[in-house]
Backbone as numpy.savetxt, mean C-alpha at the origin, in Angstrom:
# Nx Ny Nz CAx CAy CAz Cx Cy Cz
2.59 -5.32 -18.17 2.42 -4.22 -17.24 2.87 -2.93 -17.91
2.12 -1.86 -17.68 2.44 -0.57 -18.25 3.52 0.12 -17.43
4.42 0.82 -18.13 5.41 1.62 -17.42 4.76 2.92 -16.97
5.23 3.45 -15.84 4.70 4.70 -15.33 5.29 5.87 -16.09
4.46 6.86 -16.38 4.95 8.10 -16.96 5.65 8.88 -15.86
6.41 9.89 -16.23 7.07 10.72 -15.22 6.05 11.36 -14.29
4.92 11.81 -14.83 3.88 12.43 -14.00 3.33 11.41 -13.00
3.08 10.17 -13.45 2.57 9.13 -12.55 3.60 8.77 -11.50
4.89 8.75 -11.86 5.94 8.46 -10.88 5.93 9.50 -9.78
5.78 10.78 -10.16 5.74 11.85 -9.15 4.53 11.68 -8.24
3.38 11.35 -8.84 2.15 11.21 -8.05 2.23 10.03 -7.10
2.79 8.90 -7.57 2.81 7.71 -6.73 3.99 7.70 -5.78
4.95 8.57 -5.99 6.12 8.62 -5.10 5.70 8.93 -3.66
4.64 9.68 -3.51 4.19 10.08 -2.18 3.16 9.14 -1.58
2.79 8.08 -2.30 1.83 7.11 -1.76 2.57 6.23 -0.75
1.98 6.08 0.42 2.60 5.28 1.48 1.72 4.09 1.82
2.37 3.02 2.26 1.63 1.83 2.65 2.31 1.16 3.84
1.50 0.43 4.57 1.97 -0.35 5.72 1.36 -1.74 5.57
2.09 -2.75 5.99 1.60 -4.13 5.95 1.52 -4.64 7.38
0.40 -5.30 7.69 0.25 -5.91 9.00 -0.19 -7.36 8.85
0.25 -8.20 9.73 -0.13 -9.60 9.70 0.59 -10.39 8.63
0.18 -11.64 8.49 0.79 -12.55 7.51 0.11 -12.41 6.16
0.90 -12.60 5.11 0.37 -12.65 3.75 0.49 -14.09 3.25
-0.34 -14.46 2.30 -0.30 -15.81 1.75 0.78 -15.93 0.68
1.74 -16.83 0.90 2.71 -17.17 -0.12 3.82 -16.17 -0.37
3.92 -15.15 0.46 4.99 -14.16 0.28 5.36 -13.59 1.65
6.64 -13.49 1.89 7.12 -12.88 3.14 6.88 -11.37 3.09
6.68 -10.79 4.24 6.41 -9.35 4.32 7.52 -8.53 3.66
8.79 -8.87 3.95 9.90 -8.09 3.38 9.92 -8.20 1.85
9.53 -9.36 1.33 9.47 -9.54 -0.12 8.31 -8.76 -0.72
7.19 -8.71 -0.01 6.04 -7.93 -0.47 6.39 -6.44 -0.50
7.09 -5.98 0.51 7.50 -4.56 0.55 8.40 -4.24 -0.63
9.39 -5.08 -0.88 10.30 -4.87 -2.02 9.54 -4.88 -3.34
8.62 -5.82 -3.48 7.84 -5.93 -4.71 7.00 -4.68 -4.94
6.29 -4.26 -3.90 5.43 -3.08 -4.03 6.24 -1.84 -4.35
7.34 -1.64 -3.62 8.16 -0.44 -3.86 8.75 -0.44 -5.26
9.20 -1.59 -5.74 9.84 -1.62 -7.05 8.83 -1.52 -8.20
7.65 -2.04 -8.01 6.66 -2.07 -9.10 5.73 -0.86 -9.12
5.51 -0.23 -7.94 4.51 0.84 -7.89 5.08 2.20 -7.53
6.32 2.23 -7.07 6.95 3.48 -6.65 6.38 4.01 -5.33
5.52 3.23 -4.66 4.99 3.63 -3.36 6.05 3.40 -2.29
5.87 4.04 -1.14 6.87 3.97 -0.07 6.29 3.25 1.15
7.05 2.27 1.67 6.65 1.55 2.87 6.91 2.39 4.10
5.98 2.35 5.04 6.15 2.96 6.36 5.88 1.87 7.40
6.55 1.98 8.54 6.49 0.91 9.53 5.21 0.92 10.37
4.52 2.03 10.41 3.31 2.11 11.22 2.26 2.98 10.58
1.04 2.84 11.02 -0.07 3.60 10.48 -0.12 4.96 11.15
-0.28 6.00 10.34 -0.46 7.36 10.84 -1.46 8.07 9.93
-1.69 9.31 10.22 -2.63 10.08 9.39 -2.08 10.31 7.98
-0.80 10.01 7.77 -0.20 10.19 6.45 -0.02 8.87 5.68
-0.57 7.79 6.22 -0.50 6.50 5.55 -1.70 6.37 4.62
-1.45 6.06 3.36 -2.53 5.93 2.39 -3.21 4.56 2.43
-2.41 3.49 2.53 -2.93 2.13 2.46 -2.39 1.27 3.59
-3.27 0.47 4.17 -2.87 -0.59 5.09 -3.23 -1.90 4.39
-2.23 -2.76 4.22 -2.45 -4.05 3.61 -2.56 -5.08 4.72
-3.70 -5.74 4.79 -3.98 -6.66 5.87 -4.91 -7.76 5.38
-4.68 -8.97 5.85 -5.56 -10.08 5.51 -6.85 -10.03 6.34
-6.83 -9.23 7.42 -7.99 -9.10 8.30 -8.34 -7.63 8.48
-9.62 -7.35 8.54 -10.06 -5.97 8.75 -10.58 -5.74 10.17
-10.54 -6.78 11.00 -11.09 -6.67 12.36 -10.00 -6.51 13.43
-8.86 -5.95 13.04 -7.76 -5.78 13.99 -7.74 -4.35 14.52
-7.01 -4.15 15.61 -6.90 -2.80 16.17 -6.14 -1.89 15.21
-5.16 -2.44 14.49 -4.41 -1.62 13.53 -5.31 -1.19 12.37
-6.20 -2.08 11.93 -7.13 -1.73 10.86 -8.11 -0.65 11.33
-8.57 -0.77 12.57 -9.48 0.24 13.12 -8.78 1.59 13.23
-7.54 1.57 13.67 -6.75 2.81 13.76 -6.58 3.42 12.38
-6.25 2.58 11.40 -6.06 3.05 10.03 -7.33 3.70 9.50
-8.46 3.05 9.71 -9.73 3.59 9.25 -10.04 4.93 9.91
-9.68 5.07 11.18 -9.95 6.34 11.88 -9.14 7.49 11.29
-8.01 7.16 10.65 -7.19 8.17 9.98 -7.64 8.42 8.55
-8.55 7.60 8.03 -8.95 7.71 6.63 -8.07 6.89 5.70
-7.26 6.01 6.28 -6.38 5.13 5.50 -7.23 4.01 4.89
-7.00 3.71 3.63 -7.74 2.63 2.97 -7.13 1.29 3.36
-7.96 0.37 3.86 -7.52 -0.96 4.24 -7.85 -1.91 3.09
-6.81 -2.57 2.57 -7.00 -3.48 1.44 -6.40 -4.84 1.77
-6.84 -5.85 1.06 -6.32 -7.20 1.23 -5.21 -7.49 0.23
-4.70 -8.68 0.32 -3.59 -9.09 -0.54 -3.99 -9.14 -2.02
-5.21 -9.56 -2.30 -5.68 -9.63 -3.68 -5.69 -8.25 -4.33
-6.22 -7.28 -3.62 -6.25 -5.90 -4.14 -4.83 -5.34 -4.26
-3.97 -5.65 -3.29 -2.57 -5.23 -3.35 -1.93 -5.74 -4.63
-2.13 -7.02 -4.94 -1.51 -7.61 -6.12 -2.09 -7.01 -7.40
-3.35 -6.63 -7.39 -3.94 -5.97 -8.56 -3.23 -4.64 -8.82
-2.95 -3.89 -7.75 -2.24 -2.61 -7.90 -0.80 -2.84 -8.36
-0.16 -3.87 -7.83 1.21 -4.21 -8.24 1.22 -4.54 -9.74
0.24 -5.34 -10.17 0.17 -5.71 -11.58 -0.11 -4.52 -12.49
-0.86 -3.53 -11.99 -1.10 -2.30 -12.75 0.12 -1.39 -12.73
0.96 -1.59 -11.72 2.16 -0.77 -11.60 1.96 0.50 -10.79
0.82 0.63 -10.14 0.61 1.83 -9.31 -0.58 1.65 -8.38
-0.51 2.35 -7.26 -1.62 2.48 -6.35 -2.35 3.76 -6.73
-3.67 3.75 -6.69 -4.39 5.01 -6.93 -4.01 6.03 -5.86
-3.81 7.25 -6.26 -3.53 8.33 -5.32 -4.84 8.72 -4.64
-4.89 8.63 -3.33 -6.12 8.89 -2.59 -6.28 10.34 -2.20
-5.21 10.92 -1.69 -5.23 12.32 -1.27 -3.85 12.92 -1.45
-3.83 14.20 -1.63 -2.52 14.90 -1.72 -2.19 15.44 -0.34
-0.98 15.17 0.11 -0.55 15.66 1.44 0.13 16.97 1.30
């Protein structure tokens, strides 16, 4: 895994994510710790217009619909792990 440059750390520091539902093989609290430590992104407890990513195993939930209405990207666990392995989430928008 590549280490983040100082510029990338600043950019990803403002990336926010929320997790909804169950994940396969990992507890939610462990997933949050993993994501925060590996990507420098920040967990938020609920979806808002300032949430960048919603991690969900299902896209047909009311929370996913709410996230999409805000322009939040809804991703699954596989995509989440790809970002963790890269060490960063792509920055979607600047707030």
